[in-house]
PDB file of C-alpha atoms in Angstrom:
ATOM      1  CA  UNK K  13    -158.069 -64.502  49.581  1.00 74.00           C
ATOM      2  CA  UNK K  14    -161.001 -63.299  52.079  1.00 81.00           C
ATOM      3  CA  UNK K  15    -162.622 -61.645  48.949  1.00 93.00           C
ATOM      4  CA  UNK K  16    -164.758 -58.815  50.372  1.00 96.00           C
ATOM      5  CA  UNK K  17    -165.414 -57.890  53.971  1.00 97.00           C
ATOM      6  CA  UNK K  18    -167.303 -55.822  56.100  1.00 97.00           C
ATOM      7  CA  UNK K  19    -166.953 -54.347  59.801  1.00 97.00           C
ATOM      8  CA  UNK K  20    -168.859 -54.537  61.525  1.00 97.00           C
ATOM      9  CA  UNK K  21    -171.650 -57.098  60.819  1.00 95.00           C
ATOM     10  CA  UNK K  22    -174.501 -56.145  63.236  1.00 96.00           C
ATOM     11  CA  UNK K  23    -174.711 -52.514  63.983  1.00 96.00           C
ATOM     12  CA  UNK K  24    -177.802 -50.527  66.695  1.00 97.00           C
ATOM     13  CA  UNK K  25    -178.239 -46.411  66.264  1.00 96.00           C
ATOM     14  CA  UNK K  26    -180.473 -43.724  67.670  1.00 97.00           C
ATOM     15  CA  UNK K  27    -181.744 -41.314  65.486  1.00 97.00           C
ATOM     16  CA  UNK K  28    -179.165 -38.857  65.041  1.00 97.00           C
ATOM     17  CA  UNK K  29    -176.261 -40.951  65.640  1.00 97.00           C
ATOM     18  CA  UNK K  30    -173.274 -41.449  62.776  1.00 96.00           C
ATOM     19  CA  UNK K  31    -171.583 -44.218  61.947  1.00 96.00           C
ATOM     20  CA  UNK K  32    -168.673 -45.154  59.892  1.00 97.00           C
ATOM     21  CA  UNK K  33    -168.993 -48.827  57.731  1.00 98.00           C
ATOM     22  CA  UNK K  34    -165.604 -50.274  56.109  1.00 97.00           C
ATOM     23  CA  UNK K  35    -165.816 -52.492  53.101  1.00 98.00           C
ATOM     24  CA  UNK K  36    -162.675 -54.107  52.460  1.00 98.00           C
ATOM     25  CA  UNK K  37    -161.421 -55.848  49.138  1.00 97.00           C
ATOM     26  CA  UNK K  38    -158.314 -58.070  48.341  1.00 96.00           C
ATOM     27  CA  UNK K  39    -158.858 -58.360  44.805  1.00 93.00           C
ATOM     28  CA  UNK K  40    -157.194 -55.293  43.319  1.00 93.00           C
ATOM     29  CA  UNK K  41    -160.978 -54.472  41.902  1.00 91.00           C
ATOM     30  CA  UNK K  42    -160.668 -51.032  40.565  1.00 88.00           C
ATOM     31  CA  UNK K  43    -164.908 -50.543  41.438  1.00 89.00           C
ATOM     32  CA  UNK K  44    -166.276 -50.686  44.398  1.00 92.00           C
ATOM     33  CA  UNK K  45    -169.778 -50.043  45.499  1.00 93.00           C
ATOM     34  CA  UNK K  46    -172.237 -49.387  48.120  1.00 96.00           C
ATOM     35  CA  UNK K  47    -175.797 -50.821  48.109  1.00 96.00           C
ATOM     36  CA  UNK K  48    -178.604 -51.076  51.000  1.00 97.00           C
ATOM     37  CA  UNK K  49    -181.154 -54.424  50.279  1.00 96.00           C
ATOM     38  CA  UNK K  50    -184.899 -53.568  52.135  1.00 93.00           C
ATOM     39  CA  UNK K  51    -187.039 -55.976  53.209  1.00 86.00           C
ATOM     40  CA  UNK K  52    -188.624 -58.209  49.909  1.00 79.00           C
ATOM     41  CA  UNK K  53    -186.587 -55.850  47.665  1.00 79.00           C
ATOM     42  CA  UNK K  54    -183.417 -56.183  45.434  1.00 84.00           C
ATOM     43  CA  UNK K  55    -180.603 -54.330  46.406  1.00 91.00           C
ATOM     44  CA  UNK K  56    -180.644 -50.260  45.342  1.00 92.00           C
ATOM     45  CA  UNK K  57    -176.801 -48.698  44.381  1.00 91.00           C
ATOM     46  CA  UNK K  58    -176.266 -45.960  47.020  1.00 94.00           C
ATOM     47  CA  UNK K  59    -172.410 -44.576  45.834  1.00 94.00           C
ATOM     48  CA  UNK K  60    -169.761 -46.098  43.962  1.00 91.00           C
ATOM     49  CA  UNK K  61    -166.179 -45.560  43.063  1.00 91.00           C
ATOM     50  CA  UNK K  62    -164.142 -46.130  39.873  1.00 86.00           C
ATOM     51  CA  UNK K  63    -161.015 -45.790  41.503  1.00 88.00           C
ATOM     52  CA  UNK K  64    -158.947 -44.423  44.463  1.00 92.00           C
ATOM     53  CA  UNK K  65    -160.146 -40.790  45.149  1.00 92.00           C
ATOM     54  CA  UNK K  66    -163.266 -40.885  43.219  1.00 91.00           C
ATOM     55  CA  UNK K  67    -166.797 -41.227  44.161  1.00 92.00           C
ATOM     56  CA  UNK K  68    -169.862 -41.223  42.408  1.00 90.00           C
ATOM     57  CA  UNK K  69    -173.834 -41.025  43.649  1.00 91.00           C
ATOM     58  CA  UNK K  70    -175.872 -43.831  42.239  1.00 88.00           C
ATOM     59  CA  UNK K  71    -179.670 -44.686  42.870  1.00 87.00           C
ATOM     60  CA  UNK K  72    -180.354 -43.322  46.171  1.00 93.00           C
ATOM     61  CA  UNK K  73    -177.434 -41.332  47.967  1.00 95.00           C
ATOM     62  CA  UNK K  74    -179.292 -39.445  49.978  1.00 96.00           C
ATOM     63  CA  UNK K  75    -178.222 -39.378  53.683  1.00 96.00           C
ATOM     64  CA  UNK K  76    -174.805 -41.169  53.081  1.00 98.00           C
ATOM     65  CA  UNK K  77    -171.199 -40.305  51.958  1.00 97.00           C
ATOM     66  CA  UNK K  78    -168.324 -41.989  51.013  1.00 97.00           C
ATOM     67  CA  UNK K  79    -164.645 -41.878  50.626  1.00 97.00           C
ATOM     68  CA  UNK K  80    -161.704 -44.141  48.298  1.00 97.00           C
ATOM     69  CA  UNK K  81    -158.640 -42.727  50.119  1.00 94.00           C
ATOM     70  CA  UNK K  82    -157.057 -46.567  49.012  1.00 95.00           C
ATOM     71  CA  UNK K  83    -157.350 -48.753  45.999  1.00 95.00           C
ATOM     72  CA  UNK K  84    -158.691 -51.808  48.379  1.00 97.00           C
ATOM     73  CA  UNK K  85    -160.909 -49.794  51.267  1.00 97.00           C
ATOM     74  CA  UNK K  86    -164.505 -47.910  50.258  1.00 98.00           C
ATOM     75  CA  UNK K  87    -166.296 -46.387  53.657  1.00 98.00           C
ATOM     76  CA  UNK K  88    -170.192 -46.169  53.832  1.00 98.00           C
ATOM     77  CA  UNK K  89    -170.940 -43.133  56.473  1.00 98.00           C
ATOM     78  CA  UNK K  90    -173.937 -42.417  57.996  1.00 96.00           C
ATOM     79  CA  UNK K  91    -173.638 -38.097  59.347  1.00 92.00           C
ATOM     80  CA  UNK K  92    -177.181 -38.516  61.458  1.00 96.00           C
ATOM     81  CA  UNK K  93    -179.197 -41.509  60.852  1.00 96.00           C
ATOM     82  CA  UNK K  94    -182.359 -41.986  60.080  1.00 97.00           C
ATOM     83  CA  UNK K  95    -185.056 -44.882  60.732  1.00 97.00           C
ATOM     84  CA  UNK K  96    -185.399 -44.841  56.676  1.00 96.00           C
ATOM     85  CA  UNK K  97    -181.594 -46.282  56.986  1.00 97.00           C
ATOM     86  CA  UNK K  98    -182.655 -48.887  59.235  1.00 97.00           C
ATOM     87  CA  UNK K  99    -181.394 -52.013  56.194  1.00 97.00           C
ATOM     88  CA  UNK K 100    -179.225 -54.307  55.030  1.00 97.00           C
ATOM     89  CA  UNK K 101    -175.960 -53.098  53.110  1.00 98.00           C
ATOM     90  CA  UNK K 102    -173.887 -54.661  51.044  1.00 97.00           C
ATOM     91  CA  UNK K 103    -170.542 -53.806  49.520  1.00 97.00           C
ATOM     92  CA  UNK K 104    -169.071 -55.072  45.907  1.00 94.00           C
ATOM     93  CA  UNK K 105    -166.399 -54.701  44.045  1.00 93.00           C
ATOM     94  CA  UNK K 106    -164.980 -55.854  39.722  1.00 88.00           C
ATOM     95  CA  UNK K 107    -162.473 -55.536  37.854  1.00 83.00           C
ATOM     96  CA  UNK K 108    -162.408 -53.092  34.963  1.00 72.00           C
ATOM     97  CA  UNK K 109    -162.477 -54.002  31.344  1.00 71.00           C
ATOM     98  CA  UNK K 110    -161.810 -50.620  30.342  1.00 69.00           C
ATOM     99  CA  UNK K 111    -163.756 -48.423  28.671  1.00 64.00           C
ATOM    100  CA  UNK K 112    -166.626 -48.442  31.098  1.00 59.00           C
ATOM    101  CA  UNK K 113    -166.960 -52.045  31.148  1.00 64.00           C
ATOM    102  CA  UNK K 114    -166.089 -54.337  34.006  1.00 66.00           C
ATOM    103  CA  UNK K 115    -166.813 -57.842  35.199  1.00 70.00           C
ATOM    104  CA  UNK K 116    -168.962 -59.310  37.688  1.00 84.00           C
ATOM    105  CA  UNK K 117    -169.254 -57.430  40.751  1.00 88.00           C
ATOM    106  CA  UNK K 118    -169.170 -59.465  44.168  1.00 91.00           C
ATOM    107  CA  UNK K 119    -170.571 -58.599  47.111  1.00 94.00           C
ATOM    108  CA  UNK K 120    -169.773 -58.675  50.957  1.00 96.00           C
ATOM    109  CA  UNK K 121    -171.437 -60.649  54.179  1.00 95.00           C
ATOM    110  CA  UNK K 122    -173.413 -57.532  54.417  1.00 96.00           C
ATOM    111  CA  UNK K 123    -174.205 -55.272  57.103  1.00 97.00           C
ATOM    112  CA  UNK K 124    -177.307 -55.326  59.315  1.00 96.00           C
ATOM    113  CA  UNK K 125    -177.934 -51.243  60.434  1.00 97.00           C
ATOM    114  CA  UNK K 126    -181.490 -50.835  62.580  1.00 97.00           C
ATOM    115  CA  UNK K 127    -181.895 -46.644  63.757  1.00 97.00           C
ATOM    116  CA  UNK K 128    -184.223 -46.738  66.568  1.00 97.00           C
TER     117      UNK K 128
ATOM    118  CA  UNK Y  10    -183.969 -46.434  34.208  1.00 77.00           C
ATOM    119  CA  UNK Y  11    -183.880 -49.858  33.291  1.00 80.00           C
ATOM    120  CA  UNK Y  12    -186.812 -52.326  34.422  1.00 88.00           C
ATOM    121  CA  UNK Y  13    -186.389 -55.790  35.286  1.00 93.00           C
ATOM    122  CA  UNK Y  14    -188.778 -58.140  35.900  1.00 96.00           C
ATOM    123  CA  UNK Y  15    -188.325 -61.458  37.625  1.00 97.00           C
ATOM    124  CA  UNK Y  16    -190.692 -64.496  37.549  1.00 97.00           C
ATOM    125  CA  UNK Y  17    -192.334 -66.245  39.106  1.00 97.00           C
ATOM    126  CA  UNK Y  18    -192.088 -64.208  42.601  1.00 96.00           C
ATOM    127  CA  UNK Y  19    -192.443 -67.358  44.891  1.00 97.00           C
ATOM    128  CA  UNK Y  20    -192.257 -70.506  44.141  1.00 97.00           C
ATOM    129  CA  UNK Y  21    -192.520 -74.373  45.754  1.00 97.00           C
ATOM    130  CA  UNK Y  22    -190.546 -77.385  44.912  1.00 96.00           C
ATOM    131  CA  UNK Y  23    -191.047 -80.773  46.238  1.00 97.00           C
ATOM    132  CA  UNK Y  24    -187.344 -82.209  46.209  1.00 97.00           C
ATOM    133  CA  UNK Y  25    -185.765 -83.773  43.402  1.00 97.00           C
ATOM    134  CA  UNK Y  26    -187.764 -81.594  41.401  1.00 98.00           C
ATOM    135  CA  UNK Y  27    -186.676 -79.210  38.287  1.00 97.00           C
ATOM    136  CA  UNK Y  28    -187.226 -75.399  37.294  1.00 97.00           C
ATOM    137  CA  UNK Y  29    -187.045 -72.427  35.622  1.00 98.00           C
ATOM    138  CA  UNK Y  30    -187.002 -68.812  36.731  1.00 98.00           C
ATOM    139  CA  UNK Y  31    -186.841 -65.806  34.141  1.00 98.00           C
ATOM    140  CA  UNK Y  32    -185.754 -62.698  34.102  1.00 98.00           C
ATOM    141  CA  UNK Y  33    -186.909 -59.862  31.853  1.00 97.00           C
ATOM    142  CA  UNK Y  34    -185.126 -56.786  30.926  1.00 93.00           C
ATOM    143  CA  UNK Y  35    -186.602 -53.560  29.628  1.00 90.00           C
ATOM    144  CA  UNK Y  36    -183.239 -52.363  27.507  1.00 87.00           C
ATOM    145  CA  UNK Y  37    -180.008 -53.526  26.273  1.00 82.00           C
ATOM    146  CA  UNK Y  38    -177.578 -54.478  28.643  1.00 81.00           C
ATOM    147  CA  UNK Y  39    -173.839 -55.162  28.757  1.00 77.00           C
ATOM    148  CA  UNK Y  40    -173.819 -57.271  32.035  1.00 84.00           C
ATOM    149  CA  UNK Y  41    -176.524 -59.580  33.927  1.00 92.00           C
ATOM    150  CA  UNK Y  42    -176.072 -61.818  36.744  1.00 94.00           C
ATOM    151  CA  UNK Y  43    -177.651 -64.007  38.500  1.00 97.00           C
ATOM    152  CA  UNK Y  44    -177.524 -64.643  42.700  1.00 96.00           C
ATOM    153  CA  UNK Y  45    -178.452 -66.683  44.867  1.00 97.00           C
ATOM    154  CA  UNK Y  46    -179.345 -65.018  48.318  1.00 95.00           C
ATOM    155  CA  UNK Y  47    -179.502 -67.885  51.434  1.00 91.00           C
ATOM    156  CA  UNK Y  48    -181.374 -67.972  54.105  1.00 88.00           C
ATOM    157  CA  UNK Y  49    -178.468 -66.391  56.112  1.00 89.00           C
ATOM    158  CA  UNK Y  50    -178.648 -63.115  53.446  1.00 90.00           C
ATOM    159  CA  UNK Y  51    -175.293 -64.067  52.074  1.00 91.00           C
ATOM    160  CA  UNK Y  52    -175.214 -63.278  48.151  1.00 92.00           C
ATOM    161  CA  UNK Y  53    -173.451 -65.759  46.251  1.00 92.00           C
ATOM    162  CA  UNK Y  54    -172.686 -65.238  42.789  1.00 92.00           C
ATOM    163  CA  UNK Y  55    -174.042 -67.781  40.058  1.00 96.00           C
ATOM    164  CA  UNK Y  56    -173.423 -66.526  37.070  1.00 95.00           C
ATOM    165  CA  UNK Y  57    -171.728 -63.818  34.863  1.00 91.00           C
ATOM    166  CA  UNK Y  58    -173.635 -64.179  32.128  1.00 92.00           C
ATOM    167  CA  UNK Y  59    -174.468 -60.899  29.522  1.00 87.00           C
ATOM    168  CA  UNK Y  60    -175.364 -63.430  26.609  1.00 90.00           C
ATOM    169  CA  UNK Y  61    -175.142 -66.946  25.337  1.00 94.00           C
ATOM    170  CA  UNK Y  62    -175.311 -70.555  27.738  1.00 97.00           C
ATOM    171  CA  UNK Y  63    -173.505 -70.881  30.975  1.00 96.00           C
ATOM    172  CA  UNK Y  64    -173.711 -74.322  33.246  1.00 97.00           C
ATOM    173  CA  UNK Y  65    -172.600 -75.209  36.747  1.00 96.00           C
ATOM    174  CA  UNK Y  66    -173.451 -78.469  38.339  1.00 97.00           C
ATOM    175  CA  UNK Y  67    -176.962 -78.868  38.259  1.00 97.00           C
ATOM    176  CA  UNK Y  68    -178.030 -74.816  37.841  1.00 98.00           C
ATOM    177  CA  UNK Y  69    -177.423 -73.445  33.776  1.00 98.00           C
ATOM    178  CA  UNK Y  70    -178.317 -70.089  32.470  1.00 98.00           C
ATOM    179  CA  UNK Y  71    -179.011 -68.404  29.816  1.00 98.00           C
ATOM    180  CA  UNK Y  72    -179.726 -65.094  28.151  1.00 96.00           C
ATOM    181  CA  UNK Y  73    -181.060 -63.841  24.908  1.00 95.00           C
ATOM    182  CA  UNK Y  74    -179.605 -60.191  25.010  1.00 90.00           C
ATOM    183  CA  UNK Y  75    -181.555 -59.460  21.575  1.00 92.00           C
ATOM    184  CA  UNK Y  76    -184.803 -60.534  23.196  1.00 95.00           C
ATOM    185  CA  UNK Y  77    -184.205 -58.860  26.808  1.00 95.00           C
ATOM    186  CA  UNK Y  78    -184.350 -62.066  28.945  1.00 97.00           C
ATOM    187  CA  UNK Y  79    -182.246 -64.064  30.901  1.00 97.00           C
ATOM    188  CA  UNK Y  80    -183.342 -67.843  31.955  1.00 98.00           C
ATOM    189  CA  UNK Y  81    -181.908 -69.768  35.259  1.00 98.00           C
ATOM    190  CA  UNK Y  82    -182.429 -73.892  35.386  1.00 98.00           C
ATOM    191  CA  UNK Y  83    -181.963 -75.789  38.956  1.00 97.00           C
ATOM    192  CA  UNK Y  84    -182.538 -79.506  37.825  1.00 97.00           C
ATOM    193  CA  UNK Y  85    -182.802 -81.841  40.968  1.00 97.00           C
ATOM    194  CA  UNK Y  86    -183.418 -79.316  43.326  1.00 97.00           C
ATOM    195  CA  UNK Y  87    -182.386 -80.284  46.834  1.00 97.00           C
ATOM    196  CA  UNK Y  88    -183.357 -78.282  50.398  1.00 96.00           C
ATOM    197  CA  UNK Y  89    -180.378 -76.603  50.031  1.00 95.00           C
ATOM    198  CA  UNK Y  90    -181.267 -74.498  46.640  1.00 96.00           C
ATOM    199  CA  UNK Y  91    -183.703 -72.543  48.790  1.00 96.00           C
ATOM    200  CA  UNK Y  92    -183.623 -68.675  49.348  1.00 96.00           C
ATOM    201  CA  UNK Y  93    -184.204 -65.962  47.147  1.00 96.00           C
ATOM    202  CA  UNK Y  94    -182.650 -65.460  43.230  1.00 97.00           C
ATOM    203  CA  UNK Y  95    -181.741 -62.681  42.306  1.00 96.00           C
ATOM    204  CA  UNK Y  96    -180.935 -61.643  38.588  1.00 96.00           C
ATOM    205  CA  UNK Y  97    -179.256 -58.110  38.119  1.00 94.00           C
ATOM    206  CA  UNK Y  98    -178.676 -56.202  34.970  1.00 91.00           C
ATOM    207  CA  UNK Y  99    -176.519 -52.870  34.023  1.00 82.00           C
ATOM    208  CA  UNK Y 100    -177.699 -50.409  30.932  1.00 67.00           C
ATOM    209  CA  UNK Y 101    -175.847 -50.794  28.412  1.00 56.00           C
ATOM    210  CA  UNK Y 102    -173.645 -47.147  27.766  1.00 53.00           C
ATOM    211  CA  UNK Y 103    -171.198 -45.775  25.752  1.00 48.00           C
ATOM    212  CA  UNK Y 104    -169.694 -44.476  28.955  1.00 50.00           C
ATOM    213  CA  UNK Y 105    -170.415 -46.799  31.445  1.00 49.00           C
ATOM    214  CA  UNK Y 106    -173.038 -46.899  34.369  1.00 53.00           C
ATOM    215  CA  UNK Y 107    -171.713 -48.909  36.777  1.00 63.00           C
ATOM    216  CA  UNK Y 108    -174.596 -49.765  38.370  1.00 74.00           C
ATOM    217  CA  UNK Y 109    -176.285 -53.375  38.762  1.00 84.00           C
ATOM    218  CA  UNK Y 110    -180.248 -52.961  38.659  1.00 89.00           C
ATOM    219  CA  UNK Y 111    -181.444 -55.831  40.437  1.00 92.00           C
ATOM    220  CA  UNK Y 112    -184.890 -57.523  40.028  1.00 94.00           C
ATOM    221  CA  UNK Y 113    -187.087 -58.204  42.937  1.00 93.00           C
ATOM    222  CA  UNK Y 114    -186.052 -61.948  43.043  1.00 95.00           C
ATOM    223  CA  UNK Y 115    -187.345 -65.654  43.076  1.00 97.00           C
ATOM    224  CA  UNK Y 116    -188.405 -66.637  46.221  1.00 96.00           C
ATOM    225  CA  UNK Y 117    -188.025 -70.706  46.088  1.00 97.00           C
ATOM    226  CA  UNK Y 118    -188.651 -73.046  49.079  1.00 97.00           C
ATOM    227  CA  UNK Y 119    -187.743 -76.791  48.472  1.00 97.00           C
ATOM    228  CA  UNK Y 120    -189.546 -79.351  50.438  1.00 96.00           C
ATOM    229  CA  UNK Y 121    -188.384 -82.657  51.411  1.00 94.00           C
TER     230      UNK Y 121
END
């Protein structure tokens, strides 16, 4: 199993650009999420998904959307980027335990995004 | 939202050497985890642990959900234990929240 992946791994925008980032996961994890880590900070949730077709905001969605067309694919994009979106991100996915619950998450290689 | 507090924020080990990060949590919770971030910024998961004693080689954890912390050991650290540790925690909800709140880490250097 390759677990979770990400494409592409290094990634350079001007201001204004957009982007597309694909997180892959071979698990059959019904969650899947989308976080950005900046520099001497934890990681902050930016959209997740509890399943194919649904998407929810988390701690700071602003600037980004997202789509769960399948079970095992979540995309990150970017409509006109920023230098604020100049980070790391990092996508995750668990398995449900039902009722809200679900099991550790794991996480991706990660990203690296710098917006000149 | 939740607060989580992670200590000591750097920290120094000569090799061969033992310690003990902590982790502090501001609410109840109904998952915590604990990371390890390398120097190449891959996250690698340590453990899955919402409550109770968890061990793995030479790292053990443990949390104390009814007094909101969470404790990682690395006995016999080597060179390669180095990077930043991460512990991350989700609210505990009725409905479900979904989302990890992660601490601002441990960063720990071993020295030969």
């Amino acid at each position: 199993n390759a677990g979770v992946t990400q494409t592409p791994k290094f990634r350079v925008l001007k201001t204004g650009q957009s982007m597309t980032l694909l997180c892959a996961q071979d698990m059959n994890h019904e969650y899947m999420y989308w976080y950005r880590q900046d520099p001497g900070m934890g990681l902050r949730l930016i959209h997740y998904s509890v399943g194919e077709g649904t998407t929810a905001k988390g701690e700071v969605p602003d600037g980004y959307n997202v789509s769960r067309l399948k079970k095992q694919n979540f995309l990150l994009g970017l409509e006109s980027a920023a230098p604020s979106q100049t980070s790391v991100y990092f996508c995750a996915s668990s398995y449900s335990l039902g009722r809200g619950t679900y099991n550790e998450q794991f996480f991706g290689p990660g990203t690296r995004l710098t917006v000149l | 939202g939740i607060q989580v507090e992670q200590s000591p924020p750097d920290l120094i080990l000569q090799e061969g050497a033992n310690s003990t990060l902590r982790c502090n949590f501001s609410d109840s919770v109904n998952n915590l985890q604990w990371f390890h971030q390398n120097p190449w910024g891959q996250l690698i998961n340590l453990f899955y642990i919402p409550s109770g004693t968890k061990q793995n080689g030479r790292l053990s954890a443990t949390t104390v959900a009814t007094e909101r912390y969470s404790l990682l050991y690395i006995s016999s650290s080597q060179t390669t234990d180095s990077g930043v540790y991460f512990c991350a925690v989700d609210l505990y909800s009725g409905a479900g929240s979904y989302q990890l709140t992660f601490g601002k880490g441990t960063k720990l250097s071993v020295i030969p």
